[in-house]
Structures are given as C-alpha cells and as structure tokens.
Amino acid sequence: MNSKSWLVTLLLCFFLGVLGVHRFYVGKVGTGILQLVTFGGLGVWVLIDFIMILVGKFNDKQGQALAR
C-alpha cells in the first residue's frame, strides 16, 4: 500500500504545480527540479500532471498508484 495520498498530490499540483512540489512529494526529485526551473514546463507539464492525477494514472517514484 502506498503512503502517498492522491488528494494531497492533487492539491499540491493545483496550488504549487509550477514549482513541482507534487513531484517532490511523491519522490520524483529529478523531475521536480526540472519543473521548478521551467515553471512547470510553462504550465503545460503541470496541466498534464493534473489530468494524470485526476484520472489515477500518476504514480510515485516506485511506480505504485497513489492511495485514495
């Protein structure tokens, strides 16, 4: 069972997505840094991540689904 919450990840992406905070939360530090320096891929990357989280296709660093 994954300890990373789907709701927390969704909220972090919505409010702090351009800083990559949701990626740091799930353990994806490398891509979190990339999002931080590119402002979330100028918003496009954040939008894609947000949709992926909403539909349940966003996983943590180990590839496990987020806990609902």
Coordinates of C-alpha atoms in Angstrom, one line a residue:
M1 CA 0.0 0.0 0.0
N2 CA 1.3 3.4 -0.9
S3 CA 1.6 6.0 1.8
K4 CA 1.3 9.0 -0.7
S5 CA -2.2 10.5 -0.8
W6 CA -4.0 11.0 -4.1
L7 CA -5.8 14.1 -2.6
V8 CA -2.6 15.7 -1.2
T9 CA -0.9 15.2 -4.5
L10 CA -3.8 16.7 -6.5
L11 CA -3.9 19.7 -4.2
L12 CA -0.2 20.3 -4.3
C13 CA -0.3 20.1 -8.1
F14 CA -3.2 22.5 -8.3
F15 CA -1.8 25.2 -6.0
L16 CA 2.0 24.7 -6.3
G17 CA 2.3 22.7 -9.6
V18 CA 4.5 25.3 -11.3
L19 CA 7.1 24.7 -8.6
G20 CA 7.0 20.9 -9.0
V21 CA 6.0 20.4 -5.3
H22 CA 3.7 17.5 -6.1
R23 CA 6.6 15.6 -7.8
F24 CA 8.9 16.2 -4.8
Y25 CA 6.0 14.8 -2.6
V26 CA 5.8 11.5 -4.5
G27 CA 9.6 11.1 -4.6
K28 CA 10.3 12.2 -8.1
V29 CA 13.0 14.7 -7.2
G30 CA 14.8 14.9 -10.6
T31 CA 11.6 15.8 -12.5
G32 CA 10.6 18.1 -9.6
I33 CA 13.7 20.1 -10.1
L34 CA 13.1 20.3 -13.8
Q35 CA 9.5 21.6 -13.2
L36 CA 10.9 24.1 -10.7
V37 CA 13.4 25.6 -13.1
T38 CA 10.9 25.6 -16.1
F39 CA 7.9 26.8 -14.1
G40 CA 6.1 23.5 -14.7
G41 CA 7.0 23.5 -18.4
L42 CA 5.4 26.9 -18.7
G43 CA 2.2 25.4 -17.3
V44 CA 1.8 22.6 -19.9
W45 CA 3.6 19.9 -17.8
V46 CA 1.6 20.9 -14.8
L47 CA -1.7 20.6 -16.7
I48 CA -0.7 17.1 -18.0
D49 CA 0.3 16.0 -14.4
F50 CA -3.0 17.4 -13.0
I51 CA -5.1 15.4 -15.5
M52 CA -3.0 12.3 -14.9
I53 CA -3.5 12.6 -11.2
L54 CA -7.3 13.2 -11.6
V55 CA -7.7 10.0 -13.7
G56 CA -5.5 7.9 -11.4
K57 CA -2.6 7.4 -13.8
F58 CA 0.0 9.3 -11.8
N59 CA 2.4 7.0 -9.8
D60 CA 5.0 7.6 -7.2
K61 CA 8.7 7.0 -7.7
Q62 CA 8.4 3.2 -7.2
G63 CA 5.6 3.1 -9.8
Q64 CA 2.9 2.4 -7.2
A65 CA -0.6 4.0 -7.5
L66 CA -1.4 6.8 -5.1
A67 CA -3.6 5.9 -2.1
R68 CA -7.2 7.0 -2.4

